[in-house]
XYZ file of C-alpha atoms in Angstrom:
578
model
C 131.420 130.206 109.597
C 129.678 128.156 106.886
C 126.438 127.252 109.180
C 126.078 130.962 110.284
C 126.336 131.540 106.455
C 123.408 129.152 105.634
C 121.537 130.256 108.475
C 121.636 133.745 106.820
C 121.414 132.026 103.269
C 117.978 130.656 104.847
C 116.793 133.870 106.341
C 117.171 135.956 103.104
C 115.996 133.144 101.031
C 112.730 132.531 102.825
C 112.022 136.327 102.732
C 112.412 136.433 98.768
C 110.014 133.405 98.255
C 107.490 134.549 100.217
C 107.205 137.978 97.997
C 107.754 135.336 94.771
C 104.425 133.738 96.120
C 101.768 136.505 94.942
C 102.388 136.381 91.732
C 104.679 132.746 91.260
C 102.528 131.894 87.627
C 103.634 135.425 86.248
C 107.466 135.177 87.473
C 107.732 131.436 86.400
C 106.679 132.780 82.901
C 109.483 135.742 82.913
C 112.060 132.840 84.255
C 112.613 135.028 87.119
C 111.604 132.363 89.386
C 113.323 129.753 88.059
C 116.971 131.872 87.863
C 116.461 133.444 91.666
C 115.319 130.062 93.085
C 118.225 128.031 91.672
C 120.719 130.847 92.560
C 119.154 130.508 96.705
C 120.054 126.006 96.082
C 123.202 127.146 94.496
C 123.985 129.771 97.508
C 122.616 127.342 100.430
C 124.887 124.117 98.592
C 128.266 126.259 99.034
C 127.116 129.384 101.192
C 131.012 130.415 102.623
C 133.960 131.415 99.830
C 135.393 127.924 101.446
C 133.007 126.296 99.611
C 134.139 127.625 95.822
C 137.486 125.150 96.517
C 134.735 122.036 96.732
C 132.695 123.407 94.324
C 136.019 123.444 91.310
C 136.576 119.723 92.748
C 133.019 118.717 91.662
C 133.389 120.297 88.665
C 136.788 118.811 87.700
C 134.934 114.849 89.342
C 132.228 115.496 87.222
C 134.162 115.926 83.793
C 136.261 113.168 84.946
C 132.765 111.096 85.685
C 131.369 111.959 82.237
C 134.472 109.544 80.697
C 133.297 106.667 82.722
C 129.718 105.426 82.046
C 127.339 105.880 84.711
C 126.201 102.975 86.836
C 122.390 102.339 85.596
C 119.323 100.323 86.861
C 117.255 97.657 84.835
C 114.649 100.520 83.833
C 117.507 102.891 82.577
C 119.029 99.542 80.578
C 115.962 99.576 78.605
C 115.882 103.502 77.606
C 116.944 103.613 73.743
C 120.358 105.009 72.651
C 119.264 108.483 71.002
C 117.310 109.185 74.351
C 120.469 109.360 75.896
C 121.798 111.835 73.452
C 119.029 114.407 74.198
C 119.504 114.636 78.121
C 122.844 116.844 77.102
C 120.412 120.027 75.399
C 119.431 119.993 79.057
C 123.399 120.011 80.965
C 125.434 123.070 80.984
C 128.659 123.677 82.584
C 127.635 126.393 85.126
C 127.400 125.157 88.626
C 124.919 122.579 89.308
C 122.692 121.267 92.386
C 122.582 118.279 94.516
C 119.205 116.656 96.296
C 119.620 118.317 99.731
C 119.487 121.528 97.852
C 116.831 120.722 95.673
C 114.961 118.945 99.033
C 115.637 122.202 100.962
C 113.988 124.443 98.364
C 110.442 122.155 98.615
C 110.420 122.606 102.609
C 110.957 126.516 101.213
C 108.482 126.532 98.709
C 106.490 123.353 97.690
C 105.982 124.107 94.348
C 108.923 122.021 92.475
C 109.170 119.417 95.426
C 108.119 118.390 98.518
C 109.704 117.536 101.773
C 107.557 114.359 101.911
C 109.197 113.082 98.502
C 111.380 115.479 97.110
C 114.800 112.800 97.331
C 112.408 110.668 95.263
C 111.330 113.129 92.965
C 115.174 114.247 92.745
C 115.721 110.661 91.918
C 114.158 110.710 89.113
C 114.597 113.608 87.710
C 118.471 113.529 88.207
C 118.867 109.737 87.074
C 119.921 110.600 83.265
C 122.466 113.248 84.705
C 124.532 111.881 87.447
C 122.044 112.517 90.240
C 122.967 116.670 89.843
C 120.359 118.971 88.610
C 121.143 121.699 85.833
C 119.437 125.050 85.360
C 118.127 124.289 81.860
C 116.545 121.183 83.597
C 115.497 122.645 86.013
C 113.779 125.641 84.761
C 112.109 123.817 82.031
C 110.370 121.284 84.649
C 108.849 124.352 86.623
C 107.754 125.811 83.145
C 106.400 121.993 81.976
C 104.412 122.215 85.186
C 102.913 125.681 84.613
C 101.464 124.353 81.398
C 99.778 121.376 82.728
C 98.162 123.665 85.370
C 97.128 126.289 82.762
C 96.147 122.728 80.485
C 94.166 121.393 83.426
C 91.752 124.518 83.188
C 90.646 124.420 79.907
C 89.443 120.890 80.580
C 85.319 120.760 80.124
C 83.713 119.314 83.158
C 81.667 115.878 82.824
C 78.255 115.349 81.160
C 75.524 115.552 84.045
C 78.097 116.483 86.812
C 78.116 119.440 89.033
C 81.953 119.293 90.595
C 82.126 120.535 94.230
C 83.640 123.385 94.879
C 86.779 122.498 96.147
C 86.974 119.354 93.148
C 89.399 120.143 90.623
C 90.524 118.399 87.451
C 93.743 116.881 87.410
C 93.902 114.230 84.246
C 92.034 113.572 81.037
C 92.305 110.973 78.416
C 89.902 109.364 76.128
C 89.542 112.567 74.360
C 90.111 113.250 70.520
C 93.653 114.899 71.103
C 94.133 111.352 72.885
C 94.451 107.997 72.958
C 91.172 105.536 74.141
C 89.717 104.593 76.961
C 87.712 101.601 76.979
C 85.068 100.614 79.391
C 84.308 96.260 79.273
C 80.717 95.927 80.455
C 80.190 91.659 80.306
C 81.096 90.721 76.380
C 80.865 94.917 75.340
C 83.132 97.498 75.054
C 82.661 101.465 75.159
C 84.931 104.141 74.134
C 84.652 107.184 75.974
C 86.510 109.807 78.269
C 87.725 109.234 81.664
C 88.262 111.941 84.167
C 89.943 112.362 87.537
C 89.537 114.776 89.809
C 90.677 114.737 93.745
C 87.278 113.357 94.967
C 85.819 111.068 91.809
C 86.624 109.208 88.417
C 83.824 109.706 86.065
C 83.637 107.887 82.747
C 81.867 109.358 79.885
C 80.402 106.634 76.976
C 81.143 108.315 73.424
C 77.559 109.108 71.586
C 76.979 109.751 68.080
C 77.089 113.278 68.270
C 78.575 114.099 72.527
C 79.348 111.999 75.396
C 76.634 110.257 78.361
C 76.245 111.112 81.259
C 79.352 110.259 83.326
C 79.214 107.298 85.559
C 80.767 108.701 89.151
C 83.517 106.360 90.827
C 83.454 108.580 93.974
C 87.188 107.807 95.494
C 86.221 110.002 98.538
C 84.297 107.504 100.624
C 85.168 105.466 103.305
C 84.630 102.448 102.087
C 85.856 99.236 101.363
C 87.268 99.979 97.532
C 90.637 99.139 95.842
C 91.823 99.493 92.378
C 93.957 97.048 90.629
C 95.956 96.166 87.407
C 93.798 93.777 85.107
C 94.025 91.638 81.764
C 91.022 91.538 79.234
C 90.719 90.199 75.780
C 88.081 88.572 73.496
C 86.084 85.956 75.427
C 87.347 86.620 78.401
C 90.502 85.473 77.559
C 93.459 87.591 79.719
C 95.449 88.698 76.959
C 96.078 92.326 77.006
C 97.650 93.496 80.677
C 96.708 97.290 79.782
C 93.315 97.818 81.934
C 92.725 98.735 85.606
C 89.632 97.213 87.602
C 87.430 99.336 90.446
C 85.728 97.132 93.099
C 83.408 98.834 95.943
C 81.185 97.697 98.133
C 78.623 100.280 96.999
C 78.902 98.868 92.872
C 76.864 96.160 92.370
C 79.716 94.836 89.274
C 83.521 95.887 88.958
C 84.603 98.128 87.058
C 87.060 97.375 84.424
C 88.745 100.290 82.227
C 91.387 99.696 79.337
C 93.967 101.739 78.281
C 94.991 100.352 75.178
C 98.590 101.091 73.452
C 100.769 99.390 70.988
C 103.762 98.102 73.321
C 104.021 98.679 77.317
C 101.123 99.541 79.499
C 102.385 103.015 80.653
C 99.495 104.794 80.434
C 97.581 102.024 82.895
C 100.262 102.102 85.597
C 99.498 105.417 85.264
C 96.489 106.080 85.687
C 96.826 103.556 88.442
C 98.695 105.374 90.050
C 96.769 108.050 90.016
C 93.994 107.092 91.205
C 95.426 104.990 93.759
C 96.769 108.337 94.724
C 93.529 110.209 95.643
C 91.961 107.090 97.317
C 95.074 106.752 99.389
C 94.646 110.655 99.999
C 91.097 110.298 101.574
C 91.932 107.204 103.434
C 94.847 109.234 104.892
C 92.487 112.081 105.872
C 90.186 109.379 107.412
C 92.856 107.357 109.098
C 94.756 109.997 111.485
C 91.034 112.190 112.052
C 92.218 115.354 109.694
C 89.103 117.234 110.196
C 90.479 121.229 109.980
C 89.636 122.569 106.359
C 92.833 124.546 106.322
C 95.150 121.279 106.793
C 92.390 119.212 104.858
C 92.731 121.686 102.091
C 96.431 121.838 102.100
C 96.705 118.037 101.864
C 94.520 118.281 99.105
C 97.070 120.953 97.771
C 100.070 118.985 98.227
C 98.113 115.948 96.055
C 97.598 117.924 93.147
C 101.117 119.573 92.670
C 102.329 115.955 93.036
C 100.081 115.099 90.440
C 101.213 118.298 88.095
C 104.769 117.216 88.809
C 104.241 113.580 87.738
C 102.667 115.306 84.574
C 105.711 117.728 83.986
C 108.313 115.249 84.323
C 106.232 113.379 81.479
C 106.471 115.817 79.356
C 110.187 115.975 80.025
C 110.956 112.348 79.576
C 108.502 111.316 77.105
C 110.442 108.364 76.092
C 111.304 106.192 78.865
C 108.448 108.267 81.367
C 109.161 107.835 85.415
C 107.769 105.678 88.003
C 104.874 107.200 88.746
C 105.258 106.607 92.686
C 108.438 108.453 93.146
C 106.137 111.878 92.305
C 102.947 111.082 94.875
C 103.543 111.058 97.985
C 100.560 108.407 99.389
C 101.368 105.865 96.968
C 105.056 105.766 97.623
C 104.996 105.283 101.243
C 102.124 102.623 100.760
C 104.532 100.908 98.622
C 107.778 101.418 100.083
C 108.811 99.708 103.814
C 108.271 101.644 106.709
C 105.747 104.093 104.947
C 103.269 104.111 107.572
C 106.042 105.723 109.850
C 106.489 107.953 107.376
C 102.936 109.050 107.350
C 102.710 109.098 111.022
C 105.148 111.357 111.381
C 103.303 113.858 108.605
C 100.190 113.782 110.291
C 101.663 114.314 113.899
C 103.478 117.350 111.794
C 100.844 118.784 110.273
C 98.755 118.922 113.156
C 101.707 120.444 115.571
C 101.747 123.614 113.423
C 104.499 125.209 111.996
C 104.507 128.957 111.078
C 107.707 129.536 110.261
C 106.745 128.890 106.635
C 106.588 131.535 103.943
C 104.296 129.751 101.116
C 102.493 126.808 101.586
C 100.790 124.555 98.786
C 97.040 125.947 99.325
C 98.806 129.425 98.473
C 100.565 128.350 95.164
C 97.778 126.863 93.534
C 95.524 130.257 94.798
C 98.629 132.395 93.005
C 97.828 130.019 90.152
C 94.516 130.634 89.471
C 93.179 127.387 91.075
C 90.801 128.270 93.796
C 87.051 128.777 94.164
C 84.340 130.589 96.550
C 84.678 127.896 99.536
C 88.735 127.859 99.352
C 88.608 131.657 98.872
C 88.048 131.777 103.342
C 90.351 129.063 104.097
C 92.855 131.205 101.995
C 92.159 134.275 103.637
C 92.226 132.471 107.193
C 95.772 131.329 105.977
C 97.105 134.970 104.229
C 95.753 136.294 107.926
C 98.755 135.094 109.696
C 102.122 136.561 109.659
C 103.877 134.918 106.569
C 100.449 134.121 105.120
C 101.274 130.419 106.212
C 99.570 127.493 107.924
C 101.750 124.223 108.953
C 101.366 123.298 105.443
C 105.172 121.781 104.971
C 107.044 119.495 106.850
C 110.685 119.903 107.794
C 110.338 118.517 111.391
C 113.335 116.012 112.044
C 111.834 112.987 113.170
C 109.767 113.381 110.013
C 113.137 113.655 108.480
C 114.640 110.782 109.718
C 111.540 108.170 108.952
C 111.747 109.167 105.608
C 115.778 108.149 105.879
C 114.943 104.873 107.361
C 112.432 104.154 104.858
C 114.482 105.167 102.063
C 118.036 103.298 103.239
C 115.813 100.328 103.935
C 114.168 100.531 100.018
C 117.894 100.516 98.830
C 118.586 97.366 100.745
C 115.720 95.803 99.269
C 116.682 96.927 96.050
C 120.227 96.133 96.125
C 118.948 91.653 97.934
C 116.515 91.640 95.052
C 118.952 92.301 92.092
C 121.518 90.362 94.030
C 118.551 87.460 93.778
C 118.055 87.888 90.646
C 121.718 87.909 89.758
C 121.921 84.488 91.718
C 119.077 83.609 89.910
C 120.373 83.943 86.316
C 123.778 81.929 87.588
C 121.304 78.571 88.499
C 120.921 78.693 92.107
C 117.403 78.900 91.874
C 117.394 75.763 89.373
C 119.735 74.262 92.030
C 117.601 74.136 94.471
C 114.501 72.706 92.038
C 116.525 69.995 91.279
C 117.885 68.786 95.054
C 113.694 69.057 95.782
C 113.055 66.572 92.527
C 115.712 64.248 93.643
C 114.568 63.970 97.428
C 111.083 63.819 96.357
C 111.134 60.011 97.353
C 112.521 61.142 100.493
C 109.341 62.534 101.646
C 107.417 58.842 101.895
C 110.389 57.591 104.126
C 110.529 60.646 106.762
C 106.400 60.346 107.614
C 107.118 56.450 107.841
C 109.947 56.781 110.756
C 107.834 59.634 112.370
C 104.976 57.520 113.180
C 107.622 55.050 114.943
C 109.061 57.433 116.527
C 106.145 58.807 117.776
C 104.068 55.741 118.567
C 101.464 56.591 116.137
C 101.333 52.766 114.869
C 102.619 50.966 118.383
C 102.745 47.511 116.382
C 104.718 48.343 114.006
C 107.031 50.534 116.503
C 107.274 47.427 119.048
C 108.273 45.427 115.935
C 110.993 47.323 115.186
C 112.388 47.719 118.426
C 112.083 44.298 119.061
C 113.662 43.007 115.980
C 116.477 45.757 116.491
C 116.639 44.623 119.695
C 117.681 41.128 118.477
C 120.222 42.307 115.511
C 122.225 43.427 118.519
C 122.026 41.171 121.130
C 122.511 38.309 118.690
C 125.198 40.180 117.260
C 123.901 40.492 113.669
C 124.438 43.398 112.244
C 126.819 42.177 109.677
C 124.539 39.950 108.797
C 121.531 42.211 108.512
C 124.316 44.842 106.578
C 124.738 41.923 104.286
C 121.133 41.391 103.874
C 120.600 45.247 103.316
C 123.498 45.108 100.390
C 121.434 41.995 98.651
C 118.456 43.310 98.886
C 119.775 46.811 97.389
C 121.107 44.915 94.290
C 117.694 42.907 93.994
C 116.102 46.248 93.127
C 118.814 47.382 90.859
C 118.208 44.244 89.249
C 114.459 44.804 89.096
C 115.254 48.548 87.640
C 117.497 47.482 85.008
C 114.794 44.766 83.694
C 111.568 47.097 84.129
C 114.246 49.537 81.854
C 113.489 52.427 84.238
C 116.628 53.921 83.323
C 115.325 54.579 79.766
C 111.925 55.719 81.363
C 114.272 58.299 83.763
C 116.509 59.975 81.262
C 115.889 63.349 82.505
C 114.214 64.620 85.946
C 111.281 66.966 85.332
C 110.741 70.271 87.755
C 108.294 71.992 87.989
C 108.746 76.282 88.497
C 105.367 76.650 89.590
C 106.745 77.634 92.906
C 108.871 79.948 91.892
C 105.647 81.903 90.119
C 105.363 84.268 93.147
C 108.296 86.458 94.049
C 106.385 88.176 96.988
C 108.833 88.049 100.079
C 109.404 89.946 103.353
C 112.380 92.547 103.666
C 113.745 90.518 106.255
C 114.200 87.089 104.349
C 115.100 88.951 101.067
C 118.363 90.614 102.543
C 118.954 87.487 105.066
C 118.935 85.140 102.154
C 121.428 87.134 100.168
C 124.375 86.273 102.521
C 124.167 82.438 102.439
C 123.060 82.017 98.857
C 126.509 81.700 97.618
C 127.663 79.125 99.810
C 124.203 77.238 99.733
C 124.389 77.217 95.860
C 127.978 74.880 95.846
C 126.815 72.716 98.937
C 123.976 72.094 96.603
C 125.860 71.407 93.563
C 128.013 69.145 95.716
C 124.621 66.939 96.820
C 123.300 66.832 93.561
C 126.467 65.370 91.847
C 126.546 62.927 94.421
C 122.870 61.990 94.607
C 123.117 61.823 90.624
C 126.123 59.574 90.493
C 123.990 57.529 93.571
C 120.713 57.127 91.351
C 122.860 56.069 88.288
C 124.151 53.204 90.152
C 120.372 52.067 91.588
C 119.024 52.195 87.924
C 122.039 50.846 86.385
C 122.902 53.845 83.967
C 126.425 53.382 84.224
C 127.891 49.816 83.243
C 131.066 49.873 84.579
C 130.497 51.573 88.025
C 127.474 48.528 88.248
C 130.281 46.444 87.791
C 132.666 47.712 90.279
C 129.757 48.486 92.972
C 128.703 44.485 92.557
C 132.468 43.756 92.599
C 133.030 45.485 96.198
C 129.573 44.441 97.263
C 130.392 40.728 97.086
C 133.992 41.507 98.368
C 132.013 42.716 101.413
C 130.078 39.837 102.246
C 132.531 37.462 101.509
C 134.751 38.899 104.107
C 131.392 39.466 106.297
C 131.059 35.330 105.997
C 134.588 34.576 106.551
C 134.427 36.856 109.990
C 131.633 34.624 110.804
């Protein structure tokens, strides 16, 4: 009863969007949209009168959830007290949504999510409020992202730039209503405006009275090109970690563009991320051979509402903003494990075709004013077809399930890495430094029985297997155990009068290995499991080799005494045997 009743929950559902779709800016401003696409999540979440007995259970978990404080990451441990007080002007008690609703709704309609990265997006937007997404929330994200679109169009084009037709703006900063953005040529620096669009980065040099010509990064090429974070500071000296630096094979010099700001570097990962984004984009395109305009154009779609989300949730969450990643959909899976699956399978997708779908991406931004002559055909190619739809959004299920895989297998990264640095803070890590240091001379003696073992020096291997030899068929190995004990407190001897024990009063490490925390998945979560029992075998060795080296450099007086004691006691009764 409840699937036929979600089947039929789908059915009317995907009928009402796709009348919503001709005029989505104008029904987002009358909050239309917003109310009728929350009731559909709320309707396809509990679609059977069965459901209303679940649905007073969540309500009566989540009052009893709001007593107990809510399990929180490292990022959410750093958000400030009062920012946790305004997340409430955005929770009411009327029934609320969970992220296979809210996923559901961006295979419907990909304006507020999509398929590709909608748990992610849910993620974040959810995190403050229990992972469950109110209406307030809800409708003021979809009304945040109809400003930045409507903001984005105001925004003047470059100095000496003619955009392409299908190249729209999607961020600007540098500007007077903003903070700077430096550009470090050598020893100089120039202020000016940057702008991205979803084929270029141009920079703009302030003048005295208007801006330079822009300097064109053009993302679009195939090329070998990669942006990364960077430091700068006076004199070359890497002191501020708040600028980004291009490299290309077509630039003669990098690239290096500062973001500066009084605390975190926010806005850098940012814009990091966003560019990252498009280049990612275009290397997509290139990669898996994309070469129809309508899918081209809809990728290019899917990109900038991404983008506009990242923007909206922004404005949302000014204070402790969200990881950019979780809103873009190419820079998530290139960071996450199994992305590349993940993109397979969206490729092989969007080249299968899907018509089943009532709005696509493409559409949206045309019912939001963001289209031009040459998109104006591959619009009316797409509005041609039945639903006025294209495969434009995924919902196949082995895309499905490689974004499952890839997301279970993030957690488990997530969940080894805090448990390593848990084990971390509790001295494992030092643990381990220290058993190195005090095995250090160790690693003359191991080379030195290798080569006899191995016949690299045959002298000095027949020498020892002819003097072992002898030890045994003479029958002298308490004798040569005795000579091993004398010799043993000769250098003791030698230590205590060279006063090495003064000299070794504390054993130095060095961290310098620990510097890079780059690992595989595999030997992240395999390591996990045996740290524990590692880290008290290893306390075990080191109290022993400890006590061991106090006794060779005669730290401790009276265990000298009582080793010297049972040493002679030893070869007395050796002697007497003999």
């Amino acid at each position: 009863m409840g699937n036929y009743c979600r089947k039929l929950v789908e059915f009317c559902s995907g009928k009402a969007v796709s009348e919503l779709c001709h005029n989505i800016e104008g029904n987002i401003n009358d909050g239309s949209f917003s109310r009728l696409t929350y009731d559909m999540m709320l309707a396809w979440e509990r679609p059977s009168y069965y459901d209303e007995e679940d649905t007073t259970e969540n309500v009566a978990k989540e009052k009893e959830e709001r007593k107990i404080t809510l399990n929180t990451t490292q990022e959410q441990d750093d958000i400030p007290l009062f920012y946790s007080d305004i997340m409430p002007l955005l929770v009411n008690n009327e029934p609320n949504v969970g992220e296979d609703a809210f996923v559901w709704l961006g295979s419907l309609v990909p304006l507020v999510a999509d398929v590709a990265n909608g748990r992610f997006t849910f993620e974040s937007l959810t995190a403050p409020t229990g992972n469950r997404l109110h209406f307030p929330a809800y409708d003021m994200f979809l009304k945040e992202m109809d400003k930045c679109i409507r903001h984005l169009q105001k925004h003047a084009t470059p100095n000496g730039v003619e955009l392409a037709e299908d190249e729209y703006i999607l961020h600007v900063d540098g500007t007077a209503s903003t903070q700077r953005v430096v550009r470090h040529i050598g020893s100089t620096s120039w202020p000016g405006r940057l702008t991205l669009t979803n084929y270029s980065l141009y920079f703009e040099a302030s003048g005295v009275i208007r801006y330079e010509d822009a300097l064109k990064i053009d993302l679009s090429k195939n090329i070998e090109q990669s942006v990364e974070p960077a430091a700068t500071g006076p004199w070359g000296a890497q002191l501020y970690d708040k600028a980004i630096i291009y490299d290309s094979t077509d630039l003669s010099e990098t690239v290096v563009l500062e973001f500066p700001e009084l605390t975190s570097s926010t806005r850098r990962d940012h814009w990091l991320a966003l560019v990252r984004e498009i280049m990612f984009l275009h290397q997509f395109l290139s990669k898996y051979q994309i070469k129809c305009p309508i899918q081209t154009w809809e990728l290019h779609a899917r990109t900038i509402l991404g983008i506009v989300r990242l923007q909206a949730a922004r404005e949302m969450l000014r204070i402790s903003p969200p990881v950019p990643t979780k809103f873009l959909i190419f820079s998530l899976y290139d960071e996450i494990p199994k992305g590349d699956y993940v993109l397979e399978e969206l490729a092989d997708s969007l080249k299968k075709g899907n018509n089943g779908q009532s709005c696509s991406a493409s559409s949206i931004l045309r019912s939001m004013n963001i289209s031009k002559t040459v998109d104006s055909c591959i619009i009316t190619d797409e509005a041609s077809q039945a639903d006025g739809s294209v495969n434009v959004v995924d919902d196949s299920p082995l895309l499905e399930a490689a974004i499952k895989q890839s997301r279970e297998e993030e957690k488990e990264i997530l969940i080894a890495k805090a448990t390593t640095e848990e084990l971390k803070d509790e001295g494992v890590i030092d643990s381990v430094l220290v058993i190195t240091e005090l095995l250090k001379p160790l690693k003359h003696v191991v080379p030195w029985f290798q080569e006899i073992f191995t016949w690299e020096r045959p002298i000095i291997t027949l020498a020892v297997l002819a003097a072992s030899l002898m030890i045994i068929y003479m029958e002298w190995v308490g004798k040569t155990f005795a000579a091993f004990l004398i010799w043993a407190i000769i250098k003791m001897l030698d230590a205590r009068k060279k006063k090495i024990r003064e000299k070794c009063y504390e054993i130095v490490i060095s961290r310098s290995s620990m510097a890079s925390d780059q690992s595989t998945m595999e030997s992240i979560v395999s390591a996990q499991h045996g740290l524990y029992t590692i880290h008290d075998m290893m306390q075990i060795a080191n109290i022993a080799m400890l006590k061991i080296w106090s006794i060779l450099i005669s730290k401790a007086d009276k265990v000298l005494v009582r080793f010297f004691s049972a040493v002679i006691m030893i070869l007395v009764k050796i002697d007497s045997n003999i």
